[in-house]
Coordinates of N, CA and C in Angstrom, one line a residue:
I1 N -19.4 8.2 -1.3 CA -19.6 6.7 -1.4 C -18.6 6.0 -2.4
A2 N -18.0 5.3 -2.1 CA -17.0 4.3 -2.8 C -17.4 3.0 -3.0
V3 N -17.1 2.4 -3.9 CA -17.7 1.0 -4.5 C -16.5 0.3 -4.3
I4 N -16.5 -1.1 -3.8 CA -15.3 -2.1 -3.6 C -15.4 -2.6 -5.2
E5 N -14.3 -2.7 -6.2 CA -14.3 -2.9 -7.2 C -13.3 -4.5 -7.5
K6 N -12.6 -4.6 -6.2 CA -11.9 -5.7 -6.3 C -11.1 -6.0 -4.7
V7 N -11.0 -7.3 -4.3 CA -10.4 -7.4 -3.4 C -9.4 -8.7 -3.3
I8 N -8.2 -8.2 -2.9 CA -6.9 -9.2 -2.8 C -6.7 -9.9 -1.5
D9 N -6.6 -11.1 -1.3 CA -6.4 -11.7 0.2 C -4.8 -11.6 0.1
E10 N -4.0 -10.7 0.7 CA -2.6 -10.5 0.9 C -2.2 -11.7 1.7
T11 N -2.9 -11.7 2.9 CA -2.4 -13.0 4.0 C -3.6 -13.5 4.6
P12 N -3.8 -14.4 5.4 CA -5.0 -14.9 5.9 C -5.5 -13.7 6.7
G13 N -5.0 -12.6 7.2 CA -5.8 -11.5 7.9 C -5.6 -10.3 7.4
V14 N -5.2 -10.0 6.2 CA -5.1 -8.7 5.4 C -5.3 -8.8 4.1
R15 N -6.4 -7.7 3.8 CA -6.9 -7.7 2.5 C -6.6 -6.3 2.0
T16 N -6.4 -6.3 0.5 CA -6.4 -5.2 -0.1 C -7.6 -4.8 -1.2
F17 N -8.4 -3.8 -0.6 CA -9.5 -3.2 -1.7 C -9.2 -2.1 -2.6
H18 N -9.5 -2.7 -3.7 CA -9.8 -1.4 -4.8 C -10.9 -0.9 -4.6
L19 N -10.7 0.6 -4.9 CA -12.1 1.5 -4.5 C -12.4 2.4 -5.7
N20 N -13.7 2.8 -5.7 CA -13.5 3.9 -6.9 C -15.2 4.5 -6.5
F21 N -15.2 5.8 -6.6 CA -16.4 6.8 -6.4 C -17.4 6.4 -7.1
K22 N -18.5 6.4 -6.4 CA -19.9 6.0 -7.3 C -19.9 7.4 -8.2
D23 N -19.5 8.6 -7.7 CA -20.0 9.6 -8.4 C -18.9 9.9 -9.6
E24 N -19.2 9.9 -10.7 CA -18.1 9.9 -11.6 C -17.2 11.3 -11.6
K25 N -18.0 12.1 -11.4 CA -17.3 13.6 -11.1 C -16.3 13.7 -10.1
L26 N -16.8 13.2 -8.9 CA -15.9 13.0 -7.7 C -14.4 12.2 -8.0
R27 N -14.9 11.0 -9.0 CA -13.8 10.0 -9.2 C -12.6 10.9 -10.0
E28 N -13.2 11.7 -11.0 CA -12.3 12.4 -11.5 C -11.7 13.5 -10.9
E29 N -12.2 14.1 -10.1 CA -11.5 15.3 -9.2 C -10.7 14.8 -8.0
F30 N -11.1 13.7 -7.5 CA -10.5 13.5 -6.3 C -8.7 13.4 -6.7
T31 N -8.0 14.0 -5.5 CA -6.6 13.8 -5.8 C -6.1 13.5 -4.1
F32 N -4.9 13.0 -3.9 CA -4.3 13.0 -2.8 C -2.6 12.9 -3.0
D33 N -2.0 12.8 -1.7 CA -0.5 12.8 -2.2 C -0.1 11.3 -1.1
S34 N 1.2 11.1 -1.6 CA 1.6 9.9 -0.8 C 1.6 9.9 0.6
G35 N 1.2 9.1 1.5 CA 1.3 9.4 2.9 C 0.0 9.9 3.4
Q36 N -0.8 10.4 2.7 CA -2.2 10.7 3.4 C -3.3 9.7 3.5
F37 N -4.1 9.8 4.4 CA -5.1 8.6 4.6 C -6.5 9.1 4.5
G38 N -7.4 8.2 4.5 CA -8.8 8.5 4.4 C -9.4 7.9 5.6
E39 N -10.9 8.2 6.1 CA -11.7 7.9 7.0 C -13.0 6.8 6.3
Y40 N -12.8 5.5 6.3 CA -13.5 4.9 5.7 C -14.8 4.2 6.6
S41 N -15.9 4.1 6.1 CA -17.0 3.8 6.8 C -17.7 2.6 6.5
V42 N -18.0 1.4 7.4 CA -19.1 0.6 7.1 C -20.3 1.0 7.7
F43 N -21.3 1.4 6.9 CA -22.6 1.9 7.3 C -23.3 0.8 8.4
G44 N -23.6 1.3 9.6 CA -24.1 0.9 10.6 C -23.2 0.3 11.3
V45 N -22.0 0.3 11.2 CA -21.0 -0.3 12.1 C -20.1 0.5 12.4
G46 N -19.5 1.4 11.7 CA -18.4 2.3 12.3 C -17.6 3.0 11.2
E47 N -16.5 3.8 11.6 CA -15.6 4.3 10.8 C -14.1 4.4 11.4
A48 N -13.2 4.1 10.8 CA -11.8 4.0 11.1 C -10.9 4.8 9.9
P49 N -9.8 5.0 10.4 CA -8.8 5.7 9.5 C -7.6 4.7 9.0
F50 N -7.4 4.7 7.6 CA -6.3 3.9 6.9 C -5.8 4.7 6.0
C51 N -4.6 4.6 5.5 CA -3.4 5.1 4.7 C -4.1 4.6 3.2
I52 N -4.0 5.5 2.3 CA -4.3 5.3 1.0 C -3.1 4.7 0.6
S53 N -3.3 3.2 0.1 CA -1.8 2.5 0.0 C -1.5 2.5 -2.0
S54 N -2.4 2.9 -2.6 CA -2.1 3.2 -4.0 C -1.3 4.6 -4.1
S55 N -0.6 4.8 -5.4 CA 0.0 5.8 -5.8 C -1.0 7.1 -6.4
P56 N -0.8 8.4 -6.0 CA -1.5 9.1 -6.6 C -1.1 9.3 -8.1
T57 N -0.2 8.5 -8.7 CA 0.3 8.5 -10.2 C -0.6 7.8 -11.0
R58 N -1.2 6.9 -10.3 CA -1.9 5.7 -10.8 C -3.6 6.1 -10.3
R59 N -4.3 6.8 -11.4 CA -5.6 7.3 -10.9 C -6.7 6.4 -11.3
D60 N -6.3 5.3 -11.7 CA -7.5 4.4 -12.3 C -8.5 3.9 -10.8
H61 N -8.1 3.8 -9.7 CA -8.8 3.5 -8.5 C -8.0 3.8 -7.5
L62 N -8.7 3.8 -6.1 CA -7.7 4.0 -4.9 C -7.8 2.4 -4.4
E63 N -6.4 2.3 -3.4 CA -6.4 1.0 -2.7 C -6.2 1.3 -1.2
I64 N -6.5 0.4 -0.3 CA -6.4 0.6 1.0 C -6.4 -1.1 1.4
A65 N -5.2 -1.2 2.2 CA -4.9 -2.4 2.8 C -4.9 -2.7 4.2
L66 N -5.8 -3.5 4.9 CA -6.0 -3.4 6.1 C -6.0 -4.8 6.8
Q67 N -5.6 -5.0 7.9 CA -5.5 -6.0 8.7 C -6.6 -6.2 9.7
R68 N -7.4 -7.4 9.9 CA -8.6 -7.7 10.5 C -8.4 -7.6 11.7
V69 N -8.7 -6.5 12.8 CA -8.3 -6.8 14.1 C -9.4 -5.9 15.0
G70 N -10.4 -5.4 14.3 CA -11.3 -4.8 15.1 C -12.7 -4.8 14.4
R71 N -13.7 -4.1 15.0 CA -15.0 -4.1 14.6 C -15.3 -3.8 13.1
V72 N -14.5 -2.6 12.6 CA -14.7 -1.9 11.5 C -13.7 -2.8 10.4
T73 N -12.5 -3.1 10.9 CA -11.7 -3.9 9.8 C -12.4 -5.3 9.7
N74 N -13.0 -5.8 10.3 CA -13.8 -7.3 10.6 C -14.8 -7.2 9.5
A75 N -15.8 -6.0 10.0 CA -16.8 -5.5 9.0 C -16.4 -5.3 7.2
L76 N -15.0 -4.5 7.6 CA -14.8 -4.5 5.9 C -14.2 -5.6 5.2
H77 N -13.8 -6.6 5.9 CA -13.3 -7.9 5.5 C -14.6 -8.9 5.2
R78 N -15.7 -8.5 5.7 CA -16.9 -9.6 5.2 C -17.5 -8.8 4.0
L79 N -17.1 -7.5 3.4 CA -17.8 -7.0 2.4 C -17.0 -7.4 1.0
G80 N -17.6 -7.7 0.1 CA -17.1 -8.0 -1.3 C -17.2 -7.1 -2.2
V81 N -16.9 -7.4 -3.7 CA -17.0 -6.7 -4.8 C -18.6 -6.4 -4.9
G82 N -18.6 -4.8 -5.2 CA -19.9 -4.4 -5.3 C -20.5 -3.7 -4.1
A83 N -19.8 -3.9 -3.1 CA -20.1 -3.3 -1.8 C -19.8 -2.0 -1.6
E84 N -20.9 -1.1 -1.0 CA -20.8 0.4 -0.9 C -20.1 0.9 0.4
I85 N -19.0 1.8 0.6 CA -18.7 2.2 1.8 C -18.5 3.7 1.8
G86 N -18.4 4.3 2.9 CA -18.1 5.5 3.0 C -16.8 6.2 2.9
L87 N -16.3 7.1 2.3 CA -15.0 7.3 2.5 C -14.6 9.1 2.5
R88 N -14.1 9.5 3.5 CA -13.8 11.0 3.4 C -12.4 11.1 3.5
G89 N -11.9 12.3 3.1 CA -10.7 12.7 2.8 C -10.0 13.4 1.8
P90 N -8.8 13.2 1.4 CA -7.7 12.9 2.4 C -7.4 13.7 3.3
Y91 N -6.9 13.0 4.5 CA -6.3 13.8 5.5 C -5.1 13.6 5.9
G92 N -4.3 14.5 6.9 CA -3.1 14.2 7.1 C -2.0 14.8 6.0
N93 N -0.7 14.6 6.5 CA 0.5 15.0 6.0 C 0.9 14.0 5.0
S94 N 1.8 14.6 3.8 CA 2.2 13.7 3.0 C 3.6 13.2 3.2
F95 N 4.4 12.5 2.4 CA 5.8 12.4 2.6 C 6.3 13.6 1.5
P96 N 7.6 14.3 1.9 CA 8.0 15.3 1.3 C 8.9 15.1 0.1
L97 N 8.2 14.8 -1.1 CA 8.7 14.2 -2.2 C 9.9 15.3 -3.0
D98 N 9.7 16.8 -2.7 CA 10.8 17.7 -3.1 C 11.8 17.6 -2.4
F99 N 11.7 17.4 -1.0 CA 13.0 17.3 0.0 C 13.8 15.7 -0.6
L100 N 12.9 14.7 -1.0 CA 13.6 13.5 -1.6 C 14.1 13.4 -3.0
R101 N 13.7 14.5 -3.8 CA 14.3 14.5 -5.2 C 15.7 14.8 -5.2
D102 N 16.4 13.9 -6.0 CA 17.6 13.8 -6.6 C 18.6 13.1 -5.2
K103 N 17.9 12.1 -4.5 CA 18.7 11.6 -3.2 C 18.2 10.2 -3.6
N104 N 19.6 9.2 -2.7 CA 19.4 7.9 -2.6 C 18.1 7.8 -1.6
L105 N 17.4 6.8 -2.0 CA 16.2 6.4 -1.0 C 16.3 5.1 -0.5
V106 N 16.0 4.7 0.9 CA 15.9 3.5 1.1 C 14.7 3.4 2.1
F107 N 13.7 2.2 1.7 CA 12.5 2.2 2.1 C 12.6 0.8 2.8
V108 N 12.2 1.0 4.2 CA 12.3 -0.3 5.2 C 10.9 -0.4 5.7
G109 N 10.4 -1.7 5.4 CA 9.1 -2.1 5.9 C 8.8 -3.2 6.2
G110 N 7.7 -3.7 7.1 CA 7.5 -5.0 7.5 C 6.1 -5.2 7.8
G111 N 5.7 -6.3 7.2 CA 4.2 -6.8 7.4 C 3.5 -5.8 6.6
I112 N 2.3 -5.7 7.2 CA 1.3 -4.6 6.7 C 1.8 -3.1 6.7
G113 N 3.0 -3.0 7.6 CA 3.7 -1.7 7.7 C 4.0 -1.1 6.2
M114 N 4.2 -2.0 5.1 CA 4.5 -1.8 3.9 C 3.3 -1.0 3.2
A115 N 2.0 -1.1 3.7 CA 0.9 -0.3 3.1 C 1.2 1.2 2.9
P116 N 1.4 2.1 3.7 CA 1.8 3.7 3.4 C 3.2 3.7 2.7
L117 N 4.1 3.0 2.8 CA 5.5 3.3 2.2 C 4.9 2.8 0.5
R118 N 4.2 1.8 0.4 CA 3.7 1.4 -1.2 C 3.5 2.5 -2.0
S119 N 2.4 3.3 -1.4 CA 2.1 4.6 -2.2 C 3.3 5.4 -2.7
L120 N 4.2 5.6 -2.0 CA 5.5 6.3 -2.1 C 6.4 5.3 -2.9
I121 N 6.4 4.3 -2.7 CA 7.4 3.6 -3.8 C 6.9 3.8 -5.2
W122 N 5.7 3.5 -5.5 CA 5.3 3.7 -7.0 C 5.2 4.8 -7.1
N123 N 5.1 5.9 -6.3 CA 5.2 7.4 -6.6 C 6.4 7.5 -7.3
V124 N 7.4 7.2 -6.4 CA 9.1 7.5 -6.8 C 9.4 6.6 -8.0
L125 N 8.7 5.6 -8.3 CA 9.2 4.5 -9.3 C 8.5 5.1 -10.6
D126 N 7.2 5.5 -10.4 CA 6.7 6.4 -12.0 C 7.4 7.7 -12.0
N127 N 8.2 8.1 -11.2 CA 9.1 9.3 -11.4 C 10.5 9.0 -11.4
R128 N 10.8 7.7 -11.8 CA 12.2 7.5 -11.7 C 13.1 8.4 -11.8
D129 N 13.2 9.0 -12.6 CA 14.2 10.1 -13.1 C 14.4 11.2 -12.0
K130 N 13.9 11.2 -11.4 CA 13.8 12.3 -10.1 C 14.7 11.6 -8.9
Y131 N 15.1 10.6 -9.1 CA 15.8 9.9 -7.9 C 17.0 9.2 -8.1
K132 N 17.7 9.1 -6.9 CA 19.2 8.2 -7.5 C 18.9 6.8 -7.1
N133 N 19.5 6.3 -6.1 CA 19.6 4.7 -5.8 C 18.4 4.7 -5.1
I134 N 17.6 3.3 -5.2 CA 16.5 3.1 -4.6 C 16.6 1.5 -4.0
D135 N 16.6 1.5 -2.6 CA 16.6 0.5 -1.9 C 15.5 -0.2 -1.1
I136 N 14.8 -0.9 -1.4 CA 13.7 -1.5 -0.8 C 14.2 -2.8 0.3
I137 N 13.9 -2.8 1.6 CA 13.9 -3.6 2.5 C 12.7 -4.0 3.2
Y138 N 12.1 -5.2 2.8 CA 10.9 -5.8 3.1 C 11.0 -7.1 4.1
G139 N 10.4 -6.9 5.1 CA 10.5 -8.1 6.1 C 9.0 -8.6 6.6
A140 N 8.8 -9.9 7.1 CA 7.7 -10.3 7.7 C 8.0 -11.6 8.5
R141 N 7.1 -11.8 9.4 CA 7.4 -13.0 10.2 C 7.5 -14.3 9.5
S142 N 6.9 -14.6 8.3 CA 7.1 -15.9 7.7 C 6.8 -15.5 6.0
P143 N 6.9 -16.4 5.2 CA 6.7 -16.3 3.9 C 4.9 -16.1 3.7
A144 N 4.2 -16.7 4.4 CA 2.7 -16.5 4.5 C 2.2 -15.0 4.9
D145 N 3.0 -14.4 5.7 CA 2.9 -12.9 6.2 C 3.4 -11.9 5.2
L146 N 3.8 -12.1 4.2 CA 4.5 -11.1 3.2 C 3.3 -10.7 2.3
C147 N 3.0 -9.4 2.5 CA 1.9 -8.6 1.5 C 2.4 -8.2 0.3
F148 N 1.5 -8.0 -0.6 CA 1.9 -7.2 -1.8 C 2.9 -7.9 -2.7
K149 N 2.8 -9.4 -2.6 CA 3.6 -10.1 -3.3 C 4.1 -9.7 -4.9
Y150 N 2.8 -9.4 -5.5 CA 2.9 -8.8 -6.8 C 3.7 -7.6 -6.8
D151 N 3.7 -6.7 -6.0 CA 4.4 -5.7 -6.0 C 6.1 -6.0 -5.8
L152 N 6.1 -6.8 -4.9 CA 7.4 -7.3 -4.3 C 8.4 -7.9 -5.8
D153 N 7.2 -8.6 -6.4 CA 8.1 -9.3 -7.7 C 8.4 -8.1 -8.7
A154 N 7.3 -7.1 -9.1 CA 7.6 -6.0 -9.7 C 8.9 -5.3 -9.3
W155 N 8.9 -4.7 -8.2 CA 10.1 -4.2 -7.8 C 11.4 -5.0 -7.8
G156 N 11.3 -6.5 -7.5 CA 12.6 -7.0 -7.6 C 13.0 -7.2 -8.8
G157 N 12.2 -7.3 -9.8 CA 12.4 -7.4 -11.3 C 12.9 -5.8 -11.9
D158 N 12.9 -4.9 -11.2 CA 13.2 -3.8 -11.7 C 14.8 -3.6 -11.4
K159 N 15.5 -3.3 -12.8 CA 17.0 -3.5 -12.4 C 17.5 -2.1 -12.0
T160 N 16.6 -1.0 -11.7 CA 17.1 0.0 -10.8 C 16.9 0.2 -9.5
V161 N 16.1 -1.1 -9.1 CA 16.0 -0.9 -7.4 C 16.5 -2.3 -7.0
N162 N 17.1 -2.1 -5.7 CA 18.0 -3.1 -5.0 C 16.7 -3.6 -3.9
M163 N 16.1 -4.7 -4.1 CA 15.2 -5.3 -3.3 C 15.8 -6.3 -2.5
V164 N 15.4 -6.2 -1.2 CA 15.6 -7.3 -0.1 C 14.7 -7.8 0.6
I165 N 14.0 -9.0 0.6 CA 13.1 -9.8 1.3 C 13.8 -10.3 2.1
T166 N 13.1 -10.3 3.5 CA 13.7 -11.4 4.5 C 12.6 -11.6 5.1
V167 N 12.4 -13.1 5.6 CA 11.5 -13.4 6.8 C 11.9 -14.1 8.1
D168 N 11.3 -13.6 9.0 CA 12.1 -14.0 10.6 C 12.3 -15.6 10.2
K169 N 11.4 -16.3 9.7 CA 11.6 -17.8 9.8 C 10.7 -18.5 8.6
G170 N 11.5 -19.1 7.7 CA 11.2 -19.4 6.5 C 10.3 -21.0 6.7
D171 N 9.5 -21.6 5.5 CA 9.0 -22.7 5.9 C 9.6 -23.7 4.8
E172 N 9.2 -24.7 4.4 CA 9.7 -25.8 3.4 C 10.0 -25.5 2.3
N173 N 9.1 -24.4 1.7 CA 9.0 -24.0 0.4 C 10.3 -22.5 0.1
W174 N 10.3 -22.0 1.4 CA 11.3 -20.8 1.5 C 12.9 -21.0 0.8
T175 N 12.9 -20.3 -0.1 CA 14.5 -20.4 -0.6 C 15.0 -19.1 -0.5
G176 N 14.4 -18.2 0.2 CA 14.8 -16.6 0.4 C 15.6 -16.6 1.5
R177 N 15.9 -15.1 1.7 CA 16.6 -14.9 3.0 C 16.0 -15.0 4.3
E178 N 16.4 -15.5 5.2 CA 16.1 -15.6 6.8 C 16.6 -14.6 7.6
G179 N 15.8 -14.1 8.5 CA 16.4 -13.2 9.5 C 15.7 -11.9 9.8
F180 N 16.0 -11.0 10.4 CA 15.3 -9.8 10.8 C 15.6 -8.5 10.2
V181 N 14.9 -7.8 9.8 CA 15.0 -6.5 9.0 C 16.3 -5.6 9.3
P182 N 16.6 -5.6 10.9 CA 17.7 -4.8 11.6 C 19.1 -5.5 10.8
Q183 N 19.0 -6.8 10.7 CA 20.2 -7.6 10.4 C 20.4 -7.1 9.0
V184 N 19.7 -7.0 8.1 CA 19.6 -6.7 6.9 C 20.3 -5.1 6.8
L185 N 20.1 -4.4 7.6 CA 20.3 -2.9 7.6 C 22.1 -2.9 7.9

């Protein structure tokens, strides 16, 4: 059983949930690798898989980010701080950190697709001395569709990271880059 400790509205249809296990011993023992996922249950509604979007280098809580698109995600979006959900995992393969060591890294993501990369990006940045150049290219349809704005600010402010953010079409307040991610590449 995991308890929702915080909910962040990323976009009108995307939320990030900060979770912690109800069982203190499980909270301390739980480990995962960047790229793995969990099965999350809303009791009485169903279960669905989502990547763990937080980094294993930051152990104070787990994060999942999800877009409201179906029965389980709609039910999760209705839950608030203090609600309990089921969590099984971790499952799946992880990113090959040993292979990436001492290499230049380019992360390319769009919209909610940044969620699985986010775990890896923070993992790499928390172990910065093991990697060479880091480029992050992130795009969304519009400024309102940019997820993880607090992370984008942190990554953009890191002088060891080359950060490019682009939107397909800006609005009247957008002063950043317009265009599709392949144009940036």
